[in-house]
Each structure stands twice: as structure tokens, then as C-alpha cells.
Short mmCIF file of C-alpha atoms in Angstrom, two decimals:
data_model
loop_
_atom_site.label_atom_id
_atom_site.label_comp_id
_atom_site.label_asym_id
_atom_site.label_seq_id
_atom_site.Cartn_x
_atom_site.Cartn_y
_atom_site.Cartn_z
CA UNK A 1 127.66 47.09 -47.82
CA UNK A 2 127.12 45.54 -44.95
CA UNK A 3 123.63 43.83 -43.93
CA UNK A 4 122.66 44.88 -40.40
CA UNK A 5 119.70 42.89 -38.21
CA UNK A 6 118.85 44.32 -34.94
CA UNK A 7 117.67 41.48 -32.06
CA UNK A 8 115.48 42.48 -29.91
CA UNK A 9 116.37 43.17 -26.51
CA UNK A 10 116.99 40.10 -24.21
CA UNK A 11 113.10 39.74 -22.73
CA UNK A 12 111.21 41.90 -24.07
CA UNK A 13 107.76 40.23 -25.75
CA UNK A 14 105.48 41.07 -28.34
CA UNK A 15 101.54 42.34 -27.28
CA UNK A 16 100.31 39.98 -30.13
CA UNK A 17 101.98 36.75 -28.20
CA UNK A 18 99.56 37.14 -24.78
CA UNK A 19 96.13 35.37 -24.75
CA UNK A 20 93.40 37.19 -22.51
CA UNK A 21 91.79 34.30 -20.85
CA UNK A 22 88.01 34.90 -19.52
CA UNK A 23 86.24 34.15 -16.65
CA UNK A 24 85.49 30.31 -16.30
CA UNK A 25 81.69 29.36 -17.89
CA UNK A 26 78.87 29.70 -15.67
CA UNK A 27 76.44 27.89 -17.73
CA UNK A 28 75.79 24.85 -15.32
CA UNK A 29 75.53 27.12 -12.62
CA UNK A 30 72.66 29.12 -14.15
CA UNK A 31 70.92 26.00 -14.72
CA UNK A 32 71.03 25.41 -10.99
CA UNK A 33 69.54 28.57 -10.79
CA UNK A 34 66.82 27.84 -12.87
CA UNK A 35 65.80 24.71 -11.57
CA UNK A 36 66.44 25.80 -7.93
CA UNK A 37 63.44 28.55 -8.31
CA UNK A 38 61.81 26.00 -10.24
CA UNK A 39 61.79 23.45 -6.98
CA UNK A 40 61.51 26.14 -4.81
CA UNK A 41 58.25 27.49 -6.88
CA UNK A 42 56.88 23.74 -6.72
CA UNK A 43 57.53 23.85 -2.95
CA UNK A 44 55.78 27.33 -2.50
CA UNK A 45 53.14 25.46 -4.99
CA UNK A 46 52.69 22.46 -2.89
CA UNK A 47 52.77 24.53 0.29
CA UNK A 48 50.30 26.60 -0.79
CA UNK A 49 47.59 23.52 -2.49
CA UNK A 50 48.59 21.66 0.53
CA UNK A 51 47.05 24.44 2.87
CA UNK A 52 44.70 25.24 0.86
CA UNK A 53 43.65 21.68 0.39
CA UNK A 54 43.75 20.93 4.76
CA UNK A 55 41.53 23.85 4.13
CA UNK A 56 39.03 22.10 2.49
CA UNK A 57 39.03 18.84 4.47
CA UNK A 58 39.21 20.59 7.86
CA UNK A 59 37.59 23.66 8.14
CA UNK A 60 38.41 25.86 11.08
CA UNK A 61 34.79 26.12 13.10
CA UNK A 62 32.17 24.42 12.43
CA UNK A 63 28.75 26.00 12.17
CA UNK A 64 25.36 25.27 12.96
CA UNK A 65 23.81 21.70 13.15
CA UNK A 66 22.26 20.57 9.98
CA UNK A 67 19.70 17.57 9.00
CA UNK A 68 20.17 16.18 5.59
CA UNK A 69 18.27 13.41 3.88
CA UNK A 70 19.73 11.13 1.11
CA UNK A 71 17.74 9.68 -1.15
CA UNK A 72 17.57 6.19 -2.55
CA UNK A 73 20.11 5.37 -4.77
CA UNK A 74 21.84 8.03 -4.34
CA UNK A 75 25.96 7.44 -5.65
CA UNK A 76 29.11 8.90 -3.37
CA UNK A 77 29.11 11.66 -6.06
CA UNK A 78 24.94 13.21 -5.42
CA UNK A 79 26.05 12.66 -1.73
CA UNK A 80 28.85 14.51 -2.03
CA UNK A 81 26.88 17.61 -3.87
CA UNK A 82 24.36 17.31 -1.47
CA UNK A 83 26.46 17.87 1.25
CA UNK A 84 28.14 20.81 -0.64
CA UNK A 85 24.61 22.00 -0.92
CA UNK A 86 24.04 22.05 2.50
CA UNK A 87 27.35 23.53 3.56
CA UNK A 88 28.02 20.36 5.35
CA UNK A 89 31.53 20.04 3.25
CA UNK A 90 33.74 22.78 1.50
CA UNK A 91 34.06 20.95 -1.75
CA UNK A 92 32.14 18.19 -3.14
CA UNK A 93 34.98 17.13 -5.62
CA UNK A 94 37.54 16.89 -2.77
CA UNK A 95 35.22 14.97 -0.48
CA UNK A 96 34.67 12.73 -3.07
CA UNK A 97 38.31 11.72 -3.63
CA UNK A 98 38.69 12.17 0.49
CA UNK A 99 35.95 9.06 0.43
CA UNK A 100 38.21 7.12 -2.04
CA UNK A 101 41.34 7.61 -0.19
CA UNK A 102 39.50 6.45 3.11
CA UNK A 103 37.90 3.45 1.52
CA UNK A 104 34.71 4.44 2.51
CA UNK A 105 31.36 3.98 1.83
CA UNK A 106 28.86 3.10 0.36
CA UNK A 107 26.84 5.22 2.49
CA UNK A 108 22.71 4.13 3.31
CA UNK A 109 19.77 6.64 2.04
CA UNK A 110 17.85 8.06 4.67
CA UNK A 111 17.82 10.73 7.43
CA UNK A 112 21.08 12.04 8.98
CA UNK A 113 21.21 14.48 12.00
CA UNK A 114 24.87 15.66 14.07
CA UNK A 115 26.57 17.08 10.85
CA UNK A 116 27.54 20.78 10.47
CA UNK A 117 28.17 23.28 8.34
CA UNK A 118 31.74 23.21 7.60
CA UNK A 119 32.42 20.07 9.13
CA UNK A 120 35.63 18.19 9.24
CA UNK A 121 35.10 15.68 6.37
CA UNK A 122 36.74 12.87 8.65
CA UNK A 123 33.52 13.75 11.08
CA UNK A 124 31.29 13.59 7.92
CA UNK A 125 32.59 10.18 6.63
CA UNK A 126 31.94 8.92 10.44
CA UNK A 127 28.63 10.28 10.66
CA UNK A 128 27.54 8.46 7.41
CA UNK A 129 29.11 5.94 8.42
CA UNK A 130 26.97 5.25 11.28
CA UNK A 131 23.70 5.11 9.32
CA UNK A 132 20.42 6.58 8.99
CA UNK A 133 18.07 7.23 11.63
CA UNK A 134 15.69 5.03 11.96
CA UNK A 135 12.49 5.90 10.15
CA UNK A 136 9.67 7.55 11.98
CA UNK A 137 6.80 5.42 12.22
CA UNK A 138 3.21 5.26 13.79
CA UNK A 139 1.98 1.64 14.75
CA UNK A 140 -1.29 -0.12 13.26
CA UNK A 141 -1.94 -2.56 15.44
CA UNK A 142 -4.75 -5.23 14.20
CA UNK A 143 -5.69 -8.04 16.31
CA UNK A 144 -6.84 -11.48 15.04
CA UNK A 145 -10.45 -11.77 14.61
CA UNK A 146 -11.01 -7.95 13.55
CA UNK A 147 -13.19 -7.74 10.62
CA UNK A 148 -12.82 -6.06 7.51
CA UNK A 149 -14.84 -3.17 8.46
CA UNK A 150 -13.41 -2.97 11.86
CA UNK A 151 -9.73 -3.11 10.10
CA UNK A 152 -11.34 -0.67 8.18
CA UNK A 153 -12.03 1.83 11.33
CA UNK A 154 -8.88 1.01 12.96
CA UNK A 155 -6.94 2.13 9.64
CA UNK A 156 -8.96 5.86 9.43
CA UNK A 157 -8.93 6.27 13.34
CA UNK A 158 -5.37 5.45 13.79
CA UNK A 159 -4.40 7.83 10.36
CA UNK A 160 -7.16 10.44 10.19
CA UNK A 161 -5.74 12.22 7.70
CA UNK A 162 -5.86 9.77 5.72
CA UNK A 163 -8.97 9.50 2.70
CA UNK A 164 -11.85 6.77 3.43
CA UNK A 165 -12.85 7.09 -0.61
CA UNK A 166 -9.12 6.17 -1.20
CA UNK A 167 -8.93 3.62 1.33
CA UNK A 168 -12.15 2.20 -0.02
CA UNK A 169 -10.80 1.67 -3.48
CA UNK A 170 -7.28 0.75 -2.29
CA UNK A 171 -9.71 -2.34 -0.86
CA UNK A 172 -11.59 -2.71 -3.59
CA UNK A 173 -8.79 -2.24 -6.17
CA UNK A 174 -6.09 -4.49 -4.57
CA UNK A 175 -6.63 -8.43 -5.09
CA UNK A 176 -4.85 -11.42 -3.11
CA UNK A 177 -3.96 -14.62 -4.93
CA UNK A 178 -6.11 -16.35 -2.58
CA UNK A 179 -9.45 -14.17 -3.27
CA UNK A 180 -12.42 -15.46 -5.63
CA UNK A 181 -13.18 -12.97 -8.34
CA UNK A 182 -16.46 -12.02 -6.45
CA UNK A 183 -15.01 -11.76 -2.86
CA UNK A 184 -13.52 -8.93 -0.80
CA UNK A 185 -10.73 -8.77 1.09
CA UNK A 186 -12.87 -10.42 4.11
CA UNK A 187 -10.09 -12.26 6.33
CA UNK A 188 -7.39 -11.73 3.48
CA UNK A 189 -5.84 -9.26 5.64
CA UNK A 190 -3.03 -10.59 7.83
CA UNK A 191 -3.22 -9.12 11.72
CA UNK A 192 -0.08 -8.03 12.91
CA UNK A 193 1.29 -4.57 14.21
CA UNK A 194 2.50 -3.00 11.35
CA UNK A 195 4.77 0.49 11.03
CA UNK A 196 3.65 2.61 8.62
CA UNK A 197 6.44 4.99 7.96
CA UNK A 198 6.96 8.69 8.04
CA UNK A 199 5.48 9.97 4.60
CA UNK A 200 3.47 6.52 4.06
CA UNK A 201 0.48 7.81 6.02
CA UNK A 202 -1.55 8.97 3.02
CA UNK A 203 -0.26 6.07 1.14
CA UNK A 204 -3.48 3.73 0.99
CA UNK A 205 -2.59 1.74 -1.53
CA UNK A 206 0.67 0.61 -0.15
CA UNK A 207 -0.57 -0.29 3.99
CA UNK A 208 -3.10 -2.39 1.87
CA UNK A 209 -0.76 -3.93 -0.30
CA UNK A 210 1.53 -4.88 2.42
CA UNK A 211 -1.49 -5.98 4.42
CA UNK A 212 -2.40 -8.49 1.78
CA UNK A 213 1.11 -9.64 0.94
CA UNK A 214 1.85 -10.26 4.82
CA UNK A 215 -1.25 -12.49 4.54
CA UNK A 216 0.29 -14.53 1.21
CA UNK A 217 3.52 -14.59 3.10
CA UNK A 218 2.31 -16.49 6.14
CA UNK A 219 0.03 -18.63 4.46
CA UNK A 220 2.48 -19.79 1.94
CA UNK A 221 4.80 -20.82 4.65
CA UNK A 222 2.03 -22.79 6.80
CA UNK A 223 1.50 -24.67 3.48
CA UNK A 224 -2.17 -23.21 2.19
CA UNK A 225 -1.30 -23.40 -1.58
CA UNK A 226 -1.03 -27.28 -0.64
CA UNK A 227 -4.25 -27.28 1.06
CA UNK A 228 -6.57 -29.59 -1.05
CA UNK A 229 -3.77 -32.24 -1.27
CA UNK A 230 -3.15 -31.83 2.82
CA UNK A 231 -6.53 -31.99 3.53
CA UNK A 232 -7.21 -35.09 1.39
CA UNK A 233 -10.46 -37.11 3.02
CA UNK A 234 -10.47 -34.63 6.29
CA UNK A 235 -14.41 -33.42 4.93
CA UNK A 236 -15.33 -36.78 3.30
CA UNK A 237 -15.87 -36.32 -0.16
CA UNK A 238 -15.66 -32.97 -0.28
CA UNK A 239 -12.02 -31.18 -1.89
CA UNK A 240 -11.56 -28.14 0.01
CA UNK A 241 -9.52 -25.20 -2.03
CA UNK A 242 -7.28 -22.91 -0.19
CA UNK A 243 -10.27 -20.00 0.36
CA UNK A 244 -12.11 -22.69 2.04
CA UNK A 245 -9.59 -23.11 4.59
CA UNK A 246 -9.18 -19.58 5.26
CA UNK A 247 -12.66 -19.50 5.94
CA UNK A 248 -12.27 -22.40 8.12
CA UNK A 249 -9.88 -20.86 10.03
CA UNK A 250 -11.53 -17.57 9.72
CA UNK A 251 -14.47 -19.63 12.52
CA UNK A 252 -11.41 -21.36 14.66
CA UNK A 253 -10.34 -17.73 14.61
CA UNK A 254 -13.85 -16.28 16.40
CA UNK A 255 -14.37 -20.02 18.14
CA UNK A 256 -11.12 -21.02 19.84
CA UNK A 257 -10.06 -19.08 22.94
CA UNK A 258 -6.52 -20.66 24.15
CA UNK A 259 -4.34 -22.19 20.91
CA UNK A 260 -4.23 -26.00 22.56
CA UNK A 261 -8.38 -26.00 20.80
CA UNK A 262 -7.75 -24.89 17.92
CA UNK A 263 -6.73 -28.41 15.91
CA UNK A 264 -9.54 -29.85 18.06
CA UNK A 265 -11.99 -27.27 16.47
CA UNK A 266 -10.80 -27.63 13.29
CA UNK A 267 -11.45 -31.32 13.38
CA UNK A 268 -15.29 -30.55 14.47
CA UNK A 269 -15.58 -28.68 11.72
CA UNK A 270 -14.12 -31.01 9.02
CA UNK A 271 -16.35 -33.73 10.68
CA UNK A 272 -19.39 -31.72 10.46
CA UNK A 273 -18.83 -31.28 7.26
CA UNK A 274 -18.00 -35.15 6.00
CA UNK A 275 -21.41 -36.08 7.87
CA UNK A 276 -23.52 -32.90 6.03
CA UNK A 277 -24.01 -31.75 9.41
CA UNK A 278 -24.68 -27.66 9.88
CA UNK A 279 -21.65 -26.52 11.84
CA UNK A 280 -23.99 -24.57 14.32
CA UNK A 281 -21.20 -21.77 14.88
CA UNK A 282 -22.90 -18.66 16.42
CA UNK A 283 -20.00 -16.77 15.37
CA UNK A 284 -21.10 -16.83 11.72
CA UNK A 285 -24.55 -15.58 12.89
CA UNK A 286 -23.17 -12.27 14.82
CA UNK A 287 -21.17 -11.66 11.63
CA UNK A 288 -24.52 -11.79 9.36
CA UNK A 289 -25.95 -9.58 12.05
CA UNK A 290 -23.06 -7.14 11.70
CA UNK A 291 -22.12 -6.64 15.77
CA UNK A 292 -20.83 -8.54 18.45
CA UNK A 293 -22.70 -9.53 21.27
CA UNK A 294 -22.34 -11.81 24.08
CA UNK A 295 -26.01 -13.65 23.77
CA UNK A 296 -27.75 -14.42 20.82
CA UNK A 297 -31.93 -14.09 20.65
CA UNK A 298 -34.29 -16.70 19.10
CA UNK A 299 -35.28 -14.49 16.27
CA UNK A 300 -31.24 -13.93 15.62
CA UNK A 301 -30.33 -17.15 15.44
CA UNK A 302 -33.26 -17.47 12.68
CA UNK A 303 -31.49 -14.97 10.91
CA UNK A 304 -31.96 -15.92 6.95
CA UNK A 305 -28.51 -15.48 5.73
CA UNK A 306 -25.88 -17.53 3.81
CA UNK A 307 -24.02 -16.50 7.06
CA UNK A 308 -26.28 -18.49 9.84
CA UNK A 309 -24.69 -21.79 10.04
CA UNK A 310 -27.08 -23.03 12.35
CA UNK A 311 -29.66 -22.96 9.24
CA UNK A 312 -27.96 -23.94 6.46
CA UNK A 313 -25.22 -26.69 5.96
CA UNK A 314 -21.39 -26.16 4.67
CA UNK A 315 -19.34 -23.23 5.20
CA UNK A 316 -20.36 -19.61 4.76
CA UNK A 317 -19.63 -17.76 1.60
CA UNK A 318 -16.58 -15.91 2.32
CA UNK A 319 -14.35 -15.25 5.81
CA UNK A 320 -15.41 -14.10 8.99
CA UNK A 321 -12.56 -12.49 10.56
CA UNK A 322 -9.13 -12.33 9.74
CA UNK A 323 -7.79 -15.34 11.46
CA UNK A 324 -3.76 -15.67 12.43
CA UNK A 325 -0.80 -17.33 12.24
CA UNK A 326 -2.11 -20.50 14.71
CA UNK A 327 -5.58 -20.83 13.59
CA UNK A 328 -4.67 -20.47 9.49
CA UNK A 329 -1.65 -23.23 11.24
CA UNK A 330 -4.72 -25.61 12.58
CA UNK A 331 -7.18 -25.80 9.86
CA UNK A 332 -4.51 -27.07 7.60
CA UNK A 333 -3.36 -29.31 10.44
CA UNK A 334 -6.88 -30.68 12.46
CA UNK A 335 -5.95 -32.98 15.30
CA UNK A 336 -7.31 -36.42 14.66
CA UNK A 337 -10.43 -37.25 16.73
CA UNK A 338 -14.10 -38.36 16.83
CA UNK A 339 -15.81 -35.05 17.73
CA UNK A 340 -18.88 -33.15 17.06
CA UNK A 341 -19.44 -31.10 19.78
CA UNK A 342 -17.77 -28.80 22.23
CA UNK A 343 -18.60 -27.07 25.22
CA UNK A 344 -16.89 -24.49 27.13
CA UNK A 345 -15.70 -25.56 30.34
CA UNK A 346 -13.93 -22.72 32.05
CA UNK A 347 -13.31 -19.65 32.42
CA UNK A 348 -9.69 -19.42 30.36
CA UNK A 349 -11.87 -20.71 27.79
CA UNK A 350 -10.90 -24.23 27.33
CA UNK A 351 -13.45 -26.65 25.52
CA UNK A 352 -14.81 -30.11 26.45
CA UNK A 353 -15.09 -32.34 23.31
CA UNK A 354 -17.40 -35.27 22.71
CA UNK A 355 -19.03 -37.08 19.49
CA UNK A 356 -21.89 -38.44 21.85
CA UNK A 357 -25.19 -35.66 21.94
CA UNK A 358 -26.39 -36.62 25.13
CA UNK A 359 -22.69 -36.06 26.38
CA UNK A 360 -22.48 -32.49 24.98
CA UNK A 361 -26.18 -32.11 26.52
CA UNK A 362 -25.06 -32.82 30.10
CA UNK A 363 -21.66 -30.81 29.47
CA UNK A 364 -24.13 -27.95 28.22
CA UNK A 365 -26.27 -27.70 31.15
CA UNK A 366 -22.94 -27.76 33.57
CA UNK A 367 -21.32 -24.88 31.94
CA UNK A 368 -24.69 -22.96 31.99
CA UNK A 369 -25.31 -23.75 36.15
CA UNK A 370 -21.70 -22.67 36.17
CA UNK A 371 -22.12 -19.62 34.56
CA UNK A 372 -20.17 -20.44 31.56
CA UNK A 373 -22.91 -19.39 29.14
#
């Protein structure tokens, strides 16, 4: 028997041999897909914030003008919620870190006009910038030699709304350093011009207070807690405190009428006072009489008071005016000289000093044919 094969024909191939390859992989490409719309969602992101954001820090149109006041102590964060507040800015929370990128501030309390409502916060930060305005203020002007009841006056005439009660305990309540337990602010009150602020009118407390302390802050300067030791020997035996030079001065004050007598009139004083002498000042007599006056009477210069130093020896009991800078500056500082006397010689006011009685006789009767008195 014979074994047959049969070959397949010559090129023909079997189905099972041929291997279907697939499209290539398009894995990485999907992932550029992905994070393509990713960045281009970030951009759209970005684009968006970043408007929205220009938005916030510049507004289109600003609107109508707007005042605001910051308070004291007020931090970049109140400010910034304040001006949201107000309208000035969009968004307090983006002005704040708008501030930080700028390096700006810290901005001043007070009173700012020129912003808007939905301002530009570059314009905001420049406004601020520039400060407050400056306070609103009325001027007290009170002249050396005023008394305390005529400081007084001045005070209620120049604020009328103000209370006299209040203002009367305000000076009652309110002690200087300088002032004897049983004393009143007689010539403890500095003059000067002072501003009293917007809001401060009704403050009495405080324009006397700052009265006082402008007093203690000149006087310590010119030396008056010193005065006992500066004024060693100038009255003889006698130690003069610091009161007793204001009082002092308080007379050069009233007395002196151009600033080159005032050390000379100290010195009378400090002399009369070594040789027990009364200082005769006539300007302690129209302050016990309660008014000025050019001319003094008989019968007022008999006036029984503590006051009249023409009766009774030393220095009165408490200021008669409320002397300044250069007559508080002379009585701790009396030029050195002889004198007892002086006589007014002119017209500008200067005085002619002597020690001799017959001298300031004669110079007496001149000024008086001359008109002087």
C-alpha cells in the first residue's frame, strides 16, 4: 500500500499564520488632551480672576465725592472696611493686599475729602497718602496780664456754647503743680493763642488742662522749680518758693510796659522786700478793687485788703494776672542794681530808676508836668 502526502500548493498560506496588527496607542496623546484643556481652563481661569480682579482695583466711573474720617488707631484693615463702607473701594480684602503690594502706608487718622465712590484704589492709596486735613479750629487768644475772671469771659464769649457751671468746676477741679492747696488758678494759666479743635469746644476740662500744662511747660524751662536755690539772698533773708515768684512776676506782668524793665522791676521788688519795705504797686490795689482804671482815688488806695501793697508789707496772697514768658523769665533772673523806685518817663513806657527818694520825687513831679501820670 502505498502512503500518499499531499503538499500544499507552492504559496498558498494558512489564515491562522497572519497577525492583525492595531492602530498605534494613543494614550500619551490623550494625556495631552487632558492637560491641554486643563491649561487652557487655568488660562480662561486666570483671564477671567484677572478681569475680574482689574475690576476691583479700577473701577470704570467713579461716583460722587465722598468725606471719610478715620479714627485714631485705626489699622490698614478698619481703613480698608471703612472705605468699603463708604463705597470708596470695591473690596476691602483686595485693597488691603493692593496696600501690601504697594508698600504703603501707614495711613494718619483724621479727615479726608477728594475720594469717590468707586475710586481707582491707586487714587485712594495717593489720597491717604497725602494726609489729613488739617483740623478745624477756632482761636482763644489770651493776652498777658488777663485775669482769671477775664480769662474766664474770654473762654464763654469766644465758645458760647460752651457751659459756665462746667467751666467753673473744670477751674476749680483742675490743680497745677505750682498751686497752694488753698489757691485758684489766679496767674496759673499760661497766655498764648491757643486752637481749640473741631469737637473740643464743649470740652472744658481739656482747654483748662492744656491751659495749665502750657503754664508748667514754660515755667519748667525758664527754671521755676529751681527758684529758691536761683534766687538765693535776692530778698535778704527771706527763701522765696516757686508760687512766690509767679506772683512776682504776676506785678512785673501789670508794672513793666517794654521787656528791657522788666529785670529792673524785678530787682525793685526783691529789694523792697530784703529792706521790709511795702512794694507800693498800684496794680495790686486795682486787682483788690476788681477793675481797671487809669487813676486811683485816696479812699482806693486805703483799700483794706491783703491785696493793697501800699498798706501792708510783702507780697500779696496769690497772683495778679497771668504773667508771660519774659516777665515769669525776669523774676527768676532780676538785673543787679541799687533801686527802689521807678518812674515813668515816656510815653513807650520806659522807667527811670533810682534808690535815692528825693531823686524819684523830682522824677515824679517831671513825669506829672509832662503828662506822664
Amino acid at each position: 500500500m502505498t502512503d500518499l502526502t499531499t503538499d500544499p500548493p507552492s504559496g498558498a498560506e494558512h489564515d491562522d499564520e497572519y497577525v492583525v496588527i492595531p492602530p498605534e496607542s494613543s494614550r500619551a496623546r490623550k494625556v495631552a488632551w487632558v492637560l491641554g484643556g486643563i491649561g487652557a481652563f487655568a488660562a480662561l481661569v486666570l483671564l477671567v480672576g484677572g478681569i475680574w480682579l482689574m475690576r476691583q482695583i479700577d473701577p470704570a466711573g467713579a461716583g460722587e465725592e465722598v468725606t471719610i474720617s478715620i479714627p485714631k488707631g485705626s489699622t490698614t484693615s478698619q481703613i480698608a472696611s471703612l472705605l468699603e463702607r463708604e463705597g470708596v473701594v470695591t473690596n476691602a480684602t483686595v485693597f488691603r493686599y493692593y496696600v501690601r503690594w504697594k508698600d504703603a502706608g501707614p495711613f494718619r487718622a483724621g479727615l479726608y475729602d477728594g475720594l469717590r465712590k468707586r475710586s481707582a484704589m491707586g487714587d485712594v492709596v495717593s489720597r491717604l497718602e497725602a494726609g489729613p486735613l488739617p483740623p478745624k479750629y477756632t482761636e482763644l487768644p489770651i493776652p498777658e496780664g488777663f485775669w482769671l475772671q477775664e480769662i474766664r469771659a474770654r473762654i464763654l464769649e469766644t465758645f458760647p456754647q460752651m457751659s459756665a457751671a462746667e467751666l467753673d468746676v473744670a477751674l476749680s477741679d483742675i490743680r497745677s503743680r505750682y498751686q497752694p492747696p488753698s489757691a485758684s488758678l489766679e496767674g496759673l494759666l499760661f497766655p498764648a493763642t491757643y486752637r481749640v479743635e473741631e469737637g473740643d469746644e464743649l470740652d472744658e476740662q481739656k482747654l483748662v488742662r492744656q491751659m495749665v500744662s502750657t503754664f508748667e511747660q514754660v515755667a519748667a524751662e525758664l527754671g521755676l522749680d529751681q527758684a529758691t536755690q536761683k534766687l538765693e539772698g535776692a530778698a535778704g533773708a527771706r527763701q522765696l518758693t516757686p508760687y512766690e515768684v509767679v506772683i512776682v512776676a504776676s506785678m512785673i506782668e501789670e508794672e513793666a510796659k517794654v521787656p528791657e524793665d522788666k529785670p529792673k522791676i524785678a530787682r525793685v521788688i526783691y529789694n523792697r522786700l530784703a529792706a521790709g519795705m511795702p512794694l507800693g504797686i498800684d496794680a495790686t490795689v486795682l486787682y483788690a478793687l476788681g477793675e481797671h482804671k487809669e487813676q486811683l482815688t485816696r479812699s482806693e488806695l486805703q483799700i483794706d485788703s491783703p491785696y493793697n501793697t501800699r498798706r501792708f508789707p510783702g507780697l500779696p496772697p496769690t497772683p495778679i494776672a497771668s504773667p508771660g514768658r519774659e516777665s515769669l523769665e525776669a523774676a527768676l533772673n532780676p538785673a543787679e542794681g541799687p533801686w527802689l523806685y521807678y518812674v515813668l518817663t515816656d510815653e513807650e513806657g520806659h522807667h527811670y530808676f533810682t534808690d535815692d527818694y528825693d531823686d524819684f520825687l523830682r522824677a515824679q513831679r517831671d513825669a506829672r508836668a509832662r503828662g506822664l501820670l
